[in-house]
Amino acid sequence: MAMPNKVITIQSDLDIVAARMAARDMAKSMGFGAIDQARIATAISELARNIYLYAGEGTVTVSEIQQGLRKGLQVVCEDQGPGIEDISLVMQDGYTTSKGMGMGMPGAKRLMDEFEIESIVGEGTKITCRKWKRP
């Protein structure tokens, strides 16, 4: 039986922690191994932090998905912030606008199996990423 979606509103540092924990808890209950749980949680931390830093607020939705016999975890991060002007630039290793030590969007993408960005400048950004459970 699939778990219900979890929607976490991101408005503060504490919400970033809540999103990370929600994703890790769902991954654990679905039977993901410890390493994949950590990968998912780390990617979510980075994406939720970007919502907080650049848009001020948004949502992270964590859900269980199935494609044929494959089961996975899907995370959708959405905001109504400034949008991303140059997606190819933000996806370059080492690119940062926050002077942070974070691994950035390329790192989050590497941690997940699928990663899609939709962004409209002045309207916001939606990032959908998935991690598939290993058979």
PDB file of C-alpha atoms in Angstrom:
ATOM      1  CA  MET A   1       0.000   0.000   0.000  1.00  0.00           C
ATOM      2  CA  ALA A   2       1.422   3.356  -1.049  1.00  0.00           C
ATOM      3  CA  MET A   3       2.118   5.949   1.600  1.00  0.00           C
ATOM      4  CA  PRO A   4       0.288   9.266   1.323  1.00  0.00           C
ATOM      5  CA  ASN A   5       2.183  12.174  -0.220  1.00  0.00           C
ATOM      6  CA  LYS A   6       3.955  14.459   2.199  1.00  0.00           C
ATOM      7  CA  VAL A   7       3.948  18.172   1.404  1.00  0.00           C
ATOM      8  CA  ILE A   8       6.354  20.351   3.340  1.00  0.00           C
ATOM      9  CA  THR A   9       6.133  24.139   3.070  1.00  0.00           C
ATOM     10  CA  ILE A  10       9.608  25.670   2.963  1.00  0.00           C
ATOM     11  CA  GLN A  11       9.855  29.035   4.742  1.00  0.00           C
ATOM     12  CA  SER A  12      12.776  28.573   7.164  1.00  0.00           C
ATOM     13  CA  ASP A  13      15.878  26.510   7.940  1.00  0.00           C
ATOM     14  CA  LEU A  14      13.744  24.227  10.102  1.00  0.00           C
ATOM     15  CA  ASP A  15      11.529  23.423   7.119  1.00  0.00           C
ATOM     16  CA  ILE A  16      14.619  22.269   5.190  1.00  0.00           C
ATOM     17  CA  VAL A  17      15.303  19.786   8.006  1.00  0.00           C
ATOM     18  CA  ALA A  18      11.641  18.695   7.977  1.00  0.00           C
ATOM     19  CA  ALA A  19      11.751  18.056   4.203  1.00  0.00           C
ATOM     20  CA  ARG A  20      14.954  16.055   4.561  1.00  0.00           C
ATOM     21  CA  MET A  21      13.457  13.959   7.377  1.00  0.00           C
ATOM     22  CA  ALA A  22      10.177  13.368   5.523  1.00  0.00           C
ATOM     23  CA  ALA A  23      12.029  12.118   2.448  1.00  0.00           C
ATOM     24  CA  ARG A  24      14.349   9.907   4.487  1.00  0.00           C
ATOM     25  CA  ASP A  25      11.462   8.465   6.531  1.00  0.00           C
ATOM     26  CA  MET A  26       9.467   7.635   3.401  1.00  0.00           C
ATOM     27  CA  ALA A  27      12.532   6.103   1.717  1.00  0.00           C
ATOM     28  CA  LYS A  28      13.204   3.986   4.799  1.00  0.00           C
ATOM     29  CA  SER A  29       9.608   2.764   5.045  1.00  0.00           C
ATOM     30  CA  MET A  30       9.732   1.841   1.335  1.00  0.00           C
ATOM     31  CA  GLY A  31      12.777  -0.334   1.952  1.00  0.00           C
ATOM     32  CA  PHE A  32      15.510   1.836   0.434  1.00  0.00           C
ATOM     33  CA  GLY A  33      18.963   1.019   1.818  1.00  0.00           C
ATOM     34  CA  ALA A  34      20.827   3.370   4.144  1.00  0.00           C
ATOM     35  CA  ILE A  35      23.059   4.734   1.363  1.00  0.00           C
ATOM     36  CA  ASP A  36      20.127   5.592  -0.919  1.00  0.00           C
ATOM     37  CA  GLN A  37      18.267   7.123   2.050  1.00  0.00           C
ATOM     38  CA  ALA A  38      21.260   9.390   2.636  1.00  0.00           C
ATOM     39  CA  ARG A  39      21.490  10.272  -1.078  1.00  0.00           C
ATOM     40  CA  ILE A  40      17.815  11.232  -1.182  1.00  0.00           C
ATOM     41  CA  ALA A  41      18.032  13.259   2.041  1.00  0.00           C
ATOM     42  CA  THR A  42      21.131  15.112   0.836  1.00  0.00           C
ATOM     43  CA  ALA A  43      19.586  15.988  -2.530  1.00  0.00           C
ATOM     44  CA  ILE A  44      16.419  17.240  -0.815  1.00  0.00           C
ATOM     45  CA  SER A  45      18.464  19.397   1.574  1.00  0.00           C
ATOM     46  CA  GLU A  46      20.158  21.100  -1.368  1.00  0.00           C
ATOM     47  CA  LEU A  47      16.936  21.668  -3.322  1.00  0.00           C
ATOM     48  CA  ALA A  48      14.925  22.848  -0.298  1.00  0.00           C
ATOM     49  CA  ARG A  49      17.757  25.218   0.644  1.00  0.00           C
ATOM     50  CA  ASN A  50      17.629  26.691  -2.857  1.00  0.00           C
ATOM     51  CA  ILE A  51      13.901  27.348  -2.425  1.00  0.00           C
ATOM     52  CA  TYR A  52      14.566  29.138   0.868  1.00  0.00           C
ATOM     53  CA  LEU A  53      17.588  31.128  -0.407  1.00  0.00           C
ATOM     54  CA  TYR A  54      16.292  32.213  -3.801  1.00  0.00           C
ATOM     55  CA  ALA A  55      12.484  32.175  -3.640  1.00  0.00           C
ATOM     56  CA  GLY A  56      11.862  32.720   0.076  1.00  0.00           C
ATOM     57  CA  GLU A  57       9.223  30.013   0.165  1.00  0.00           C
ATOM     58  CA  GLY A  58       7.856  27.062  -1.745  1.00  0.00           C
ATOM     59  CA  THR A  59       6.946  23.420  -1.292  1.00  0.00           C
ATOM     60  CA  VAL A  60       8.613  20.023  -1.322  1.00  0.00           C
ATOM     61  CA  THR A  61       6.272  17.113  -2.107  1.00  0.00           C
ATOM     62  CA  VAL A  62       7.531  13.595  -1.426  1.00  0.00           C
ATOM     63  CA  SER A  63       5.599  10.662  -2.879  1.00  0.00           C
ATOM     64  CA  GLU A  64       5.848   6.974  -3.589  1.00  0.00           C
ATOM     65  CA  ILE A  65       5.653   6.122  -7.296  1.00  0.00           C
ATOM     66  CA  GLN A  66       5.470   2.977  -9.370  1.00  0.00           C
ATOM     67  CA  GLN A  67       6.389   2.393 -13.009  1.00  0.00           C
ATOM     68  CA  GLY A  68       5.653  -1.176 -14.066  1.00  0.00           C
ATOM     69  CA  LEU A  69       7.354  -3.333 -11.450  1.00  0.00           C
ATOM     70  CA  ARG A  70       9.717  -0.537 -10.365  1.00  0.00           C
ATOM     71  CA  LYS A  71       8.993   1.345  -7.181  1.00  0.00           C
ATOM     72  CA  GLY A  72      10.511   4.681  -6.416  1.00  0.00           C
ATOM     73  CA  LEU A  73      10.402   7.887  -4.498  1.00  0.00           C
ATOM     74  CA  GLN A  74       9.542  11.148  -6.271  1.00  0.00           C
ATOM     75  CA  VAL A  75      10.331  14.594  -4.962  1.00  0.00           C
ATOM     76  CA  VAL A  76       8.840  17.743  -6.489  1.00  0.00           C
ATOM     77  CA  CYS A  77      10.281  21.086  -5.355  1.00  0.00           C
ATOM     78  CA  GLU A  78       8.240  24.110  -6.444  1.00  0.00           C
ATOM     79  CA  ASP A  79       8.433  27.828  -5.862  1.00  0.00           C
ATOM     80  CA  GLN A  80       7.091  31.062  -7.279  1.00  0.00           C
ATOM     81  CA  GLY A  81      10.483  32.748  -7.058  1.00  0.00           C
ATOM     82  CA  PRO A  82      12.584  34.569  -9.621  1.00  0.00           C
ATOM     83  CA  GLY A  83      13.122  31.502 -11.790  1.00  0.00           C
ATOM     84  CA  ILE A  84      16.394  30.309 -13.298  1.00  0.00           C
ATOM     85  CA  GLU A  85      17.630  32.348 -16.234  1.00  0.00           C
ATOM     86  CA  ASP A  86      20.284  29.909 -17.459  1.00  0.00           C
ATOM     87  CA  ILE A  87      19.588  26.296 -16.447  1.00  0.00           C
ATOM     88  CA  SER A  88      22.716  24.982 -18.204  1.00  0.00           C
ATOM     89  CA  LEU A  89      24.828  27.400 -16.122  1.00  0.00           C
ATOM     90  CA  VAL A  90      23.387  26.344 -12.749  1.00  0.00           C
ATOM     91  CA  MET A  91      23.902  22.708 -13.735  1.00  0.00           C
ATOM     92  CA  GLN A  92      27.663  23.203 -14.124  1.00  0.00           C
ATOM     93  CA  ASP A  93      29.837  21.758 -11.362  1.00  0.00           C
ATOM     94  CA  GLY A  94      31.216  24.455  -9.101  1.00  0.00           C
ATOM     95  CA  TYR A  95      28.655  27.106 -10.101  1.00  0.00           C
ATOM     96  CA  THR A  96      27.299  28.981  -7.102  1.00  0.00           C
ATOM     97  CA  THR A  97      25.623  32.279  -6.397  1.00  0.00           C
ATOM     98  CA  SER A  98      25.368  31.709  -2.644  1.00  0.00           C
ATOM     99  CA  LYS A  99      29.098  31.355  -1.835  1.00  0.00           C
ATOM    100  CA  GLY A 100      28.051  28.169  -0.093  1.00  0.00           C
ATOM    101  CA  MET A 101      29.860  24.900   0.322  1.00  0.00           C
ATOM    102  CA  GLY A 102      26.869  23.022  -1.005  1.00  0.00           C
ATOM    103  CA  MET A 103      27.226  20.651  -3.927  1.00  0.00           C
ATOM    104  CA  GLY A 104      24.671  22.630  -5.887  1.00  0.00           C
ATOM    105  CA  MET A 105      22.142  21.366  -8.368  1.00  0.00           C
ATOM    106  CA  PRO A 106      24.610  19.129 -10.277  1.00  0.00           C
ATOM    107  CA  GLY A 107      25.348  17.304  -7.032  1.00  0.00           C
ATOM    108  CA  ALA A 108      21.653  16.855  -6.287  1.00  0.00           C
ATOM    109  CA  LYS A 109      21.158  15.514  -9.811  1.00  0.00           C
ATOM    110  CA  ARG A 110      23.994  12.988  -9.377  1.00  0.00           C
ATOM    111  CA  LEU A 111      22.418  11.680  -6.175  1.00  0.00           C
ATOM    112  CA  MET A 112      19.084  10.933  -7.850  1.00  0.00           C
ATOM    113  CA  ASP A 113      18.241   8.681 -10.829  1.00  0.00           C
ATOM    114  CA  GLU A 114      16.108  11.222 -12.705  1.00  0.00           C
ATOM    115  CA  PHE A 115      16.170  15.016 -12.481  1.00  0.00           C
ATOM    116  CA  GLU A 116      14.093  17.535 -14.453  1.00  0.00           C
ATOM    117  CA  ILE A 117      13.980  21.321 -14.182  1.00  0.00           C
ATOM    118  CA  GLU A 118      11.198  23.558 -15.447  1.00  0.00           C
ATOM    119  CA  SER A 119      11.693  27.264 -14.836  1.00  0.00           C
ATOM    120  CA  ILE A 120      10.171  30.477 -16.102  1.00  0.00           C
ATOM    121  CA  VAL A 121      11.947  33.696 -15.202  1.00  0.00           C
ATOM    122  CA  GLY A 122       9.680  35.816 -13.025  1.00  0.00           C
ATOM    123  CA  GLU A 123       7.270  32.935 -12.370  1.00  0.00           C
ATOM    124  CA  GLY A 124       9.175  30.227 -10.549  1.00  0.00           C
ATOM    125  CA  THR A 125      10.848  26.861 -10.722  1.00  0.00           C
ATOM    126  CA  LYS A 126       9.732  23.242 -10.498  1.00  0.00           C
ATOM    127  CA  ILE A 127      12.279  20.464 -10.034  1.00  0.00           C
ATOM    128  CA  THR A 128      11.132  16.846 -10.193  1.00  0.00           C
ATOM    129  CA  CYS A 129      13.551  14.115  -9.203  1.00  0.00           C
ATOM    130  CA  ARG A 130      13.193  10.396  -8.663  1.00  0.00           C
ATOM    131  CA  LYS A 131      15.147   7.620  -7.020  1.00  0.00           C
ATOM    132  CA  TRP A 132      14.291   4.067  -8.044  1.00  0.00           C
ATOM    133  CA  LYS A 133      14.518   1.213  -5.586  1.00  0.00           C
ATOM    134  CA  ARG A 134      17.077  -1.388  -6.571  1.00  0.00           C
ATOM    135  CA  PRO A 135      15.553  -4.833  -7.166  1.00  0.00           C
TER     136      PRO A 135
END
